[in-house]
PDB file of C-alpha atoms in Angstrom:
ATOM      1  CA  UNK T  27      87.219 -64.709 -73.806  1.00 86.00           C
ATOM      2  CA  UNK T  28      85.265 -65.053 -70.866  1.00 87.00           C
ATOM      3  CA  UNK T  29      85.065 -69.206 -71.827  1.00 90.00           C
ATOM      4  CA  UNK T  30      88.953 -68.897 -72.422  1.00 90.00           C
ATOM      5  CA  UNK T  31      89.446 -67.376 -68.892  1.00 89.00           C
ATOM      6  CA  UNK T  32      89.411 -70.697 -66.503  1.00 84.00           C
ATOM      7  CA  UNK T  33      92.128 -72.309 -68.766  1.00 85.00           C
ATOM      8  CA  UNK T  34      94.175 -68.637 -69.044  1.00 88.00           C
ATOM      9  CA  UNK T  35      96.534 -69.618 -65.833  1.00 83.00           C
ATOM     10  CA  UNK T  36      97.429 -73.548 -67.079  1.00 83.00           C
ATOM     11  CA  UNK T  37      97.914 -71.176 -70.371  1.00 87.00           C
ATOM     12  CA  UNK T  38     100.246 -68.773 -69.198  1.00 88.00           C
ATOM     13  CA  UNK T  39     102.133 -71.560 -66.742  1.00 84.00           C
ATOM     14  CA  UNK T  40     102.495 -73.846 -70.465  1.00 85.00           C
ATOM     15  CA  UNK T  41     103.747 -71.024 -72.351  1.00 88.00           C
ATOM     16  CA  UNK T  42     106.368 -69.662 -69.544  1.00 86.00           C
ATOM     17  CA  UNK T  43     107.981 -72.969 -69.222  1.00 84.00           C
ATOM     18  CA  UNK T  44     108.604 -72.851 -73.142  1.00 87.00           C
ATOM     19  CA  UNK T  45     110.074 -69.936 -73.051  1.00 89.00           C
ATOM     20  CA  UNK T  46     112.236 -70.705 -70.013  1.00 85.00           C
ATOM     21  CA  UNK T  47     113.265 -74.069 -72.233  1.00 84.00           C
ATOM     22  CA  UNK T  48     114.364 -71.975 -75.378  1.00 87.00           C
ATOM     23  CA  UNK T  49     116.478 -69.963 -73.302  1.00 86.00           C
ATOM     24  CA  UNK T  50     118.198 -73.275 -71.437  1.00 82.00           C
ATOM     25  CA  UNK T  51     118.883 -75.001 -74.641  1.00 81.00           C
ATOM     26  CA  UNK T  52     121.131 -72.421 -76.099  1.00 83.00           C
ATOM     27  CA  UNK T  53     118.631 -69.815 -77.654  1.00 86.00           C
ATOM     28  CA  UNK T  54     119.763 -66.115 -77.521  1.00 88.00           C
ATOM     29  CA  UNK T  55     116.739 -63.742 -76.435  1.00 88.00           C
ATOM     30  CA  UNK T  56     116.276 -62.953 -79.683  1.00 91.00           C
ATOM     31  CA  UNK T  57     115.866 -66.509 -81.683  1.00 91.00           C
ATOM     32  CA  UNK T  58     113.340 -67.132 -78.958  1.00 91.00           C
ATOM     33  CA  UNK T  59     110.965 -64.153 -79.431  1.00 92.00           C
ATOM     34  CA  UNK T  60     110.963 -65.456 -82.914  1.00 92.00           C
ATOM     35  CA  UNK T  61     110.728 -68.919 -82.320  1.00 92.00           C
ATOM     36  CA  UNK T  62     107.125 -68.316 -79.734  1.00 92.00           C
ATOM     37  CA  UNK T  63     105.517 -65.459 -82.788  1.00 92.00           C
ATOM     38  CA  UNK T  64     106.210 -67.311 -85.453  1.00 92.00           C
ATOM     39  CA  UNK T  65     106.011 -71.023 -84.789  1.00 90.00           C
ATOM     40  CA  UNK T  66     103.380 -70.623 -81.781  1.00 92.00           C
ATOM     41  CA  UNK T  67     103.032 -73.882 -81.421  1.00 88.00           C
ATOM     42  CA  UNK T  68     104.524 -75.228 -77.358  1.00 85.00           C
ATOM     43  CA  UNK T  69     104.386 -79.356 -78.327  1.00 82.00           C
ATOM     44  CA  UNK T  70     106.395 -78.369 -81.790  1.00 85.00           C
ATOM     45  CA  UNK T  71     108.580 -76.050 -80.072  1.00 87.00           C
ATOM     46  CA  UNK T  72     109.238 -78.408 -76.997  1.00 82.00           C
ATOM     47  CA  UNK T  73     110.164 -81.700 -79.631  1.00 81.00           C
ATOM     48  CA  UNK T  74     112.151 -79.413 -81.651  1.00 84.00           C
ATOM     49  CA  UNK T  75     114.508 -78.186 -78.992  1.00 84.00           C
ATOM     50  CA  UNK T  76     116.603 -81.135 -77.938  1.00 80.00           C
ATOM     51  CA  UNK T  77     117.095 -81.931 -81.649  1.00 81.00           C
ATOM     52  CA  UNK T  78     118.251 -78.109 -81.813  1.00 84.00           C
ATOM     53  CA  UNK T  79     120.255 -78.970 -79.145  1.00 81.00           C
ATOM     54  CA  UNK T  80     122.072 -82.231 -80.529  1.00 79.00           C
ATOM     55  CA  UNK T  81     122.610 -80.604 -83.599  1.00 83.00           C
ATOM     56  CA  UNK T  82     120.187 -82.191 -85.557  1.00 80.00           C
ATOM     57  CA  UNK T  83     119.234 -82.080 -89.299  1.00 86.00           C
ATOM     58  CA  UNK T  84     117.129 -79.160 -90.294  1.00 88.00           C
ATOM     59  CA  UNK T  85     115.022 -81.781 -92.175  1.00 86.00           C
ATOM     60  CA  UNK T  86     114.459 -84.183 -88.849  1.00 82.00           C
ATOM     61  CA  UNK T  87     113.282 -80.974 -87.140  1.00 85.00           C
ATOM     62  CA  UNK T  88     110.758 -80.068 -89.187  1.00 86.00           C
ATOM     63  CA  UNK T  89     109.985 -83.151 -89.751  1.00 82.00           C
ATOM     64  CA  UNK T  90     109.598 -84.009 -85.334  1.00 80.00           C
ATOM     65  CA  UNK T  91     107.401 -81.300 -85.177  1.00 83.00           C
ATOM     66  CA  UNK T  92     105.157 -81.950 -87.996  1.00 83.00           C
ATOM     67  CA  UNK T  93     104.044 -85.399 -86.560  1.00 78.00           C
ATOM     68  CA  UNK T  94     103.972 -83.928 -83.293  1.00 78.00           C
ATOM     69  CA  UNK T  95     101.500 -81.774 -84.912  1.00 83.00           C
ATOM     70  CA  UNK T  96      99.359 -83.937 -87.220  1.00 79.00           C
ATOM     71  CA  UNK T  97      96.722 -83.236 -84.746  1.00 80.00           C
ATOM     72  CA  UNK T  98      95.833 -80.717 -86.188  1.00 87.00           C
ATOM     73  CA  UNK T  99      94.727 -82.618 -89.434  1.00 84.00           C
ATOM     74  CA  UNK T 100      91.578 -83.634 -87.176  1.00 81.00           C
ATOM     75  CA  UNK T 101      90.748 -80.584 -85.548  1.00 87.00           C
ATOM     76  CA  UNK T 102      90.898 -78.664 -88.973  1.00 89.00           C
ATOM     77  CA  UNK T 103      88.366 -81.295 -90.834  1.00 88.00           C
ATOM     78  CA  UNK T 104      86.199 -80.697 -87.600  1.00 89.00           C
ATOM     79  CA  UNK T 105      86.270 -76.903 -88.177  1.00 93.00           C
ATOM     80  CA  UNK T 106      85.882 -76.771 -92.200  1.00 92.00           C
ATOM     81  CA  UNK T 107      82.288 -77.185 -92.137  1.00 92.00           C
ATOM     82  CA  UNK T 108      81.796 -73.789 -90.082  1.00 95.00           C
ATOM     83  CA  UNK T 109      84.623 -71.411 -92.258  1.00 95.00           C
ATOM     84  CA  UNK T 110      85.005 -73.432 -95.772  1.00 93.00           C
ATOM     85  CA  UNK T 111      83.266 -69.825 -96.883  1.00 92.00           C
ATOM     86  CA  UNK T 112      86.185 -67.904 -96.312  1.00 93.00           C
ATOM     87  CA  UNK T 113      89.574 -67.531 -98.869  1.00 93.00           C
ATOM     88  CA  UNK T 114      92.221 -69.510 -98.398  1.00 92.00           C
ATOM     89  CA  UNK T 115      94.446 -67.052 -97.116  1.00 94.00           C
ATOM     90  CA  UNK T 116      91.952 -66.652 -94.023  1.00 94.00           C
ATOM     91  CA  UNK T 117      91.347 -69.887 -93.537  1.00 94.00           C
ATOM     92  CA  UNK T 118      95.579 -69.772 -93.103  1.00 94.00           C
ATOM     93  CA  UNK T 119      95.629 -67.306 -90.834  1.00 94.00           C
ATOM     94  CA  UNK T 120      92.833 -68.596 -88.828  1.00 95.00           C
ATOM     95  CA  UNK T 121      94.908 -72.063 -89.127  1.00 93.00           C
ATOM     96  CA  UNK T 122      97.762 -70.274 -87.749  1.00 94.00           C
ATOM     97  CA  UNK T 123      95.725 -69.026 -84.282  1.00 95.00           C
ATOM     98  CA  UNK T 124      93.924 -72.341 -83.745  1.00 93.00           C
ATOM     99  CA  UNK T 125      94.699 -74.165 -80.411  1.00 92.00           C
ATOM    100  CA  UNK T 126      93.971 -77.289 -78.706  1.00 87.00           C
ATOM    101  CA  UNK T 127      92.062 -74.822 -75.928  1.00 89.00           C
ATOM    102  CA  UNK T 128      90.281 -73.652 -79.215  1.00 91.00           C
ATOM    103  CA  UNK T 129      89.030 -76.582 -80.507  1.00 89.00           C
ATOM    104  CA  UNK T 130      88.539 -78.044 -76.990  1.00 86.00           C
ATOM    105  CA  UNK T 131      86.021 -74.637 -76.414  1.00 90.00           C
ATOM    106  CA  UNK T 132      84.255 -74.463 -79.603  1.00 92.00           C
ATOM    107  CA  UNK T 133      83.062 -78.097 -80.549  1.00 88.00           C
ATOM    108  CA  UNK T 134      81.032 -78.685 -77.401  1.00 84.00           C
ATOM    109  CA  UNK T 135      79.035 -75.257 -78.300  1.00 89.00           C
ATOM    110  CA  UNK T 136      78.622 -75.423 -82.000  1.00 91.00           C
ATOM    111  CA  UNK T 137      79.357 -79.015 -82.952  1.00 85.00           C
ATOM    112  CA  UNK T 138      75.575 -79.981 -83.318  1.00 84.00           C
ATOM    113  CA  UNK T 139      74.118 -76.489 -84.797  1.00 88.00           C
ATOM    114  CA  UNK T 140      71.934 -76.895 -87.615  1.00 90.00           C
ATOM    115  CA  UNK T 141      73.609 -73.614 -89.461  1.00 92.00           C
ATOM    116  CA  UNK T 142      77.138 -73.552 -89.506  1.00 93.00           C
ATOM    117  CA  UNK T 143      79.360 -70.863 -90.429  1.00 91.00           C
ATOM    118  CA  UNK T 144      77.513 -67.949 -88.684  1.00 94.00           C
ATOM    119  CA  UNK T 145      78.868 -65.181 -87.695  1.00 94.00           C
ATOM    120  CA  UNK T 146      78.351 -65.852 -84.200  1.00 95.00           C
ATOM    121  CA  UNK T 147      80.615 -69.124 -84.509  1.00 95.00           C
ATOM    122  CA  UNK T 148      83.105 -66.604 -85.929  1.00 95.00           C
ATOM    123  CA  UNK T 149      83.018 -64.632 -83.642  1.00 95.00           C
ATOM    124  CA  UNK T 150      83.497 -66.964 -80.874  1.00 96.00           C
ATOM    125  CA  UNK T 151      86.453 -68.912 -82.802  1.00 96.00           C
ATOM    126  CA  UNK T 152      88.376 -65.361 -82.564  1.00 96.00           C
ATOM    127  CA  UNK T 153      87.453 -64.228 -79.256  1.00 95.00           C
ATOM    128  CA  UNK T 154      88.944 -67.716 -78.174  1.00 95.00           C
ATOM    129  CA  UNK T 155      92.333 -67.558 -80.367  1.00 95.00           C
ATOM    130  CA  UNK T 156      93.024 -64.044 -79.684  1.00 95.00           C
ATOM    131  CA  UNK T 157      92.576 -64.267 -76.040  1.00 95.00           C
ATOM    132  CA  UNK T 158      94.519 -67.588 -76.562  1.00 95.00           C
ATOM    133  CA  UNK T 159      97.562 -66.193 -78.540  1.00 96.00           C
ATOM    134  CA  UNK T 160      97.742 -62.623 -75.898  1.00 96.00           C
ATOM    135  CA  UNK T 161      98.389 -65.405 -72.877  1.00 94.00           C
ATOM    136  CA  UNK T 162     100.888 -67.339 -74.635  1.00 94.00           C
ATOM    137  CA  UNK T 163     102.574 -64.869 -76.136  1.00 95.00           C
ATOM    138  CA  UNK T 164     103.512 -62.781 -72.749  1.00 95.00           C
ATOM    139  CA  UNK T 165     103.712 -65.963 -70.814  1.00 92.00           C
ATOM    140  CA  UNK T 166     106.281 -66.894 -73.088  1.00 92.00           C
ATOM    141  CA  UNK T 167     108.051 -63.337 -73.862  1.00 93.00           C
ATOM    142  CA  UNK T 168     108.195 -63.527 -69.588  1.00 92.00           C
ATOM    143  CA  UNK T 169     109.604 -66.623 -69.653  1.00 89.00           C
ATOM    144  CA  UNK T 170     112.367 -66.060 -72.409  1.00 90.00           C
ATOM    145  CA  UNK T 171     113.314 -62.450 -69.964  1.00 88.00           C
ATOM    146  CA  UNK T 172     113.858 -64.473 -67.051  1.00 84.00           C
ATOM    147  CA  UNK T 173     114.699 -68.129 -67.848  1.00 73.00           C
ATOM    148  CA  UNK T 174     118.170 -67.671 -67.025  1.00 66.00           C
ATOM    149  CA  UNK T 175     117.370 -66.268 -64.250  1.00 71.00           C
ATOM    150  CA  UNK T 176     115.247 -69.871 -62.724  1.00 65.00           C
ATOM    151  CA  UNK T 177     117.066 -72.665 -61.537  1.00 64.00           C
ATOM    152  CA  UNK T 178     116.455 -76.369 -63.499  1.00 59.00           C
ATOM    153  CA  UNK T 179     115.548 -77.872 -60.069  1.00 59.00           C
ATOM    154  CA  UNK T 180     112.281 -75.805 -59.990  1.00 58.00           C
ATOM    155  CA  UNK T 181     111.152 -78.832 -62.513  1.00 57.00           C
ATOM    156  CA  UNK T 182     108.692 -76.171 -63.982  1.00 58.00           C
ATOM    157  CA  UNK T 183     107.710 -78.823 -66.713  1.00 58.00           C
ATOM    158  CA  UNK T 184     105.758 -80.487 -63.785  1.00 60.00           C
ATOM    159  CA  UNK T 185     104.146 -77.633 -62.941  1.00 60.00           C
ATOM    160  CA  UNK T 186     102.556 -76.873 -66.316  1.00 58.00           C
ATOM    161  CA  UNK T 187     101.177 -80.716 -66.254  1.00 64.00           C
ATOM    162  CA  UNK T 188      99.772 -80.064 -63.653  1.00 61.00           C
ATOM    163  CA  UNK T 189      98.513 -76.682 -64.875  1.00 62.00           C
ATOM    164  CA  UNK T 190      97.295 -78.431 -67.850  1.00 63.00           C
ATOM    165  CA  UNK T 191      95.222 -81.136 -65.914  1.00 68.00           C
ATOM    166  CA  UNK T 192      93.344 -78.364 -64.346  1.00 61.00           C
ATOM    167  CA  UNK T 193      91.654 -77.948 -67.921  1.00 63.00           C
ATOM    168  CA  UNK T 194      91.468 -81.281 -68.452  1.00 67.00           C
ATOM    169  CA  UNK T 195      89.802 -82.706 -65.077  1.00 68.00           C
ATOM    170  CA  UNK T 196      86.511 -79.866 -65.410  1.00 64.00           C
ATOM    171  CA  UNK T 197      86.065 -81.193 -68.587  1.00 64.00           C
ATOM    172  CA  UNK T 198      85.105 -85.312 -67.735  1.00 69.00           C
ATOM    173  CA  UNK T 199      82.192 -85.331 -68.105  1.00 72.00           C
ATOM    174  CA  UNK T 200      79.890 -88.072 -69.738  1.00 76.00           C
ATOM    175  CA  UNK T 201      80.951 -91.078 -70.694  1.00 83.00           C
ATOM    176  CA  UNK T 202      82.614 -89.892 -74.504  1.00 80.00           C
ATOM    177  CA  UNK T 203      84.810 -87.631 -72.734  1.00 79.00           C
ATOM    178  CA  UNK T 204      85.962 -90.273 -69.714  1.00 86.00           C
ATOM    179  CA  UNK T 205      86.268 -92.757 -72.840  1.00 87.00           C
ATOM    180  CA  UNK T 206      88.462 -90.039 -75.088  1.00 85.00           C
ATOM    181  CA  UNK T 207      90.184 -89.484 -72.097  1.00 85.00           C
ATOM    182  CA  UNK T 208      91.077 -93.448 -70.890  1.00 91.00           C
ATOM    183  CA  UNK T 209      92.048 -94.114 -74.160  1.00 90.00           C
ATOM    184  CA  UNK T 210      94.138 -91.203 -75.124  1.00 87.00           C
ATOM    185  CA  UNK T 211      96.214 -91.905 -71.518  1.00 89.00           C
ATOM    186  CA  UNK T 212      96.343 -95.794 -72.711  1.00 93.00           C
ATOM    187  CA  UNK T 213      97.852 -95.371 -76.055  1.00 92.00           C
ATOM    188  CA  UNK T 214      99.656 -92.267 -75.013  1.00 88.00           C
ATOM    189  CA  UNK T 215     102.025 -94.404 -72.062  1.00 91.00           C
ATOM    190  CA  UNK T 216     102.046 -97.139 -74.388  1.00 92.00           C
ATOM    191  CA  UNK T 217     103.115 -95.066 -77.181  1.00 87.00           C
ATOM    192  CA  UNK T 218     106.015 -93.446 -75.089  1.00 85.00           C
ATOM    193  CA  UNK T 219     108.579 -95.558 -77.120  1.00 88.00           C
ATOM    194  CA  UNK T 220     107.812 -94.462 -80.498  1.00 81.00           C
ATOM    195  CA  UNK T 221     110.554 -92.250 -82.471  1.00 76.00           C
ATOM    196  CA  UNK T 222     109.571 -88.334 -82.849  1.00 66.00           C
ATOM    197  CA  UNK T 223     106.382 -88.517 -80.349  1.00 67.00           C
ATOM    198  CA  UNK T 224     104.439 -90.860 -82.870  1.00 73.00           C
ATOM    199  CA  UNK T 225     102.755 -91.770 -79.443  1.00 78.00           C
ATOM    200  CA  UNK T 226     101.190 -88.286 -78.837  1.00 73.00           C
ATOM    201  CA  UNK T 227      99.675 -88.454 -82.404  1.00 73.00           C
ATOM    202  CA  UNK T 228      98.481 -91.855 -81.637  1.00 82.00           C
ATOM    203  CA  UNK T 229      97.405 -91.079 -78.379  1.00 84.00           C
ATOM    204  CA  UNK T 230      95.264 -88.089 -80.063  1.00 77.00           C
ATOM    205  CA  UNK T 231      93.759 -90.773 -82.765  1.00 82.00           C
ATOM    206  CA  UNK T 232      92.697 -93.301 -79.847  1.00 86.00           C
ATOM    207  CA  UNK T 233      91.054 -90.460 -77.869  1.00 84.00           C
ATOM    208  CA  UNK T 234      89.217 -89.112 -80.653  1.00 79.00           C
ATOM    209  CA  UNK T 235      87.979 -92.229 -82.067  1.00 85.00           C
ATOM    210  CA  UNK T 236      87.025 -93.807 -78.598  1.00 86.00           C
ATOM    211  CA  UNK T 237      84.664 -91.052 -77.707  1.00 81.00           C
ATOM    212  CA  UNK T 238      83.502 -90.619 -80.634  1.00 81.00           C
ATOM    213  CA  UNK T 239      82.567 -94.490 -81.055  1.00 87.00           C
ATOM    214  CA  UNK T 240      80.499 -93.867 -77.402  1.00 87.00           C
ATOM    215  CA  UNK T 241      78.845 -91.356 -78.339  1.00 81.00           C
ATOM    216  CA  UNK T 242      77.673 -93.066 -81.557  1.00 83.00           C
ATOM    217  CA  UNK T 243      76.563 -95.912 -79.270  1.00 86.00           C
ATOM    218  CA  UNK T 244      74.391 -93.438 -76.807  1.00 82.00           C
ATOM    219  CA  UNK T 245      73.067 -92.236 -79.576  1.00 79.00           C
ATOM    220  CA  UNK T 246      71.901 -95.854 -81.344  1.00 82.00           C
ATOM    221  CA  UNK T 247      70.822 -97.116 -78.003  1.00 79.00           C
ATOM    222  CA  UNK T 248      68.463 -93.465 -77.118  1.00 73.00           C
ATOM    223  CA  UNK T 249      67.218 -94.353 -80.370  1.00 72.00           C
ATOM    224  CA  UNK T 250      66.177 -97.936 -79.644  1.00 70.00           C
ATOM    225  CA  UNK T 251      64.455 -96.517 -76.199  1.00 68.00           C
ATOM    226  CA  UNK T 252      63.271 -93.649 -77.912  1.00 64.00           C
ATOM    227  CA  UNK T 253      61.580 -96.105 -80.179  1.00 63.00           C
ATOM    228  CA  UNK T 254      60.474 -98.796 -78.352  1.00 64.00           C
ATOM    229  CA  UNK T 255      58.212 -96.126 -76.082  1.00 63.00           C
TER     230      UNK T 255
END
């Protein structure tokens, strides 16, 4: 939690702007409270909404925000290794709290530790995604109270950007995370067009790839120096 605590306010300022956009679409209170507990998920719940809104298929909905989410795909193969011990039931429920924030916190710290799966790592994991689901969840129960209460011309969307960067910005450093980073912003603007935020997935692809291929080259070229010493 204490890790989780610089990134709590961009947290809380992401979550209260989704629940101030439920409520402006159309949502009553109530749909809303169930919409942030069960699908707790902003990027899903922010591409569903204007379908919602245009009356959309139930079937293009769900199908929106699983692209939107395919992200996940990646960060789960990163985690396996550390809680493929567990039943699958747990590993759901532990699927179901995993963040971005999460998975941002915990692969810098244990992604090179010769023993995965301690309970140490565990222990981490949930002190992150409980910490993580307490902000958004009252961030976003606040936001559903009093979103008909703030004017659209606050343009609080910019606001959790901004919010957002502030985790992001702390976190370039090295030349894997400045080239995840380029090339996640690259594909992401490029990507803009694409039907049912295709571009976010891609954009997530690019930037995982490109840092990874970096840090594969450090790695070949310490070795080279390392043996040519």
């Amino acid at each position: 939690m204490r890790a989780l605590a610089p990134a709590s306010l961009a947290i809380g300022v992401w979550g209260l702007v989704t629940g101030v956009a439920m409520v402006k679409v159309g949502l009553t209170q109530s749909l809303a409270l169930g919409m942030t507990l069960v699908v707790y998920a902003g990027s899903a719940q922010l591409t569903s909404l204007p379908l919602i809104l245009a009356g959309a298929p139930i079937w293009l909905i769900f199908l929106a925000s699983f692209v939107v989410n395919l992200r996940f795909v990646i960060f789960s193969a990163a985690f396996h290794p550390f809680f493929r011990r567990y039943g699958a039931w747990k590993r759901l429920v532990m699927g179901y709290f995993s963040s971005d924030i999460g998975f941002v916190l915990f692969m810098p710290r244990y992604s090179d530790a010769p023993v995965k799966g301690t309970a140490e790592q565990t222990g981490f994991f949930w002190g992150v995604a409980v910490g993580n689901w307490l902000v958004w969840q009252v961030s976003s129960i606040v936001g559903v109270v009093v979103g008909a209460l703030i004017p659209a011309a606050w343009s609080l969307e910019f606001a959790a950007v901004l919010a957002l960067m502030s985790i992001v910005v702390p976190m370039a450093k090295g030349r894997p995370v400045l080239a995840a980073i380029v090339a996640a912003a690259v594909v992401g603007w490029a990507g803009q067009p694409l039907p049912l935020r295709l571009g976010l997935v891609a954009a997530v692809i690019a930037g995982v790839t490109a840092g990874m291929l970096v840090e594969r080259a450090e790695a070949r070229s310490a070795g080279r120096t390392g043996a040519a010493s």
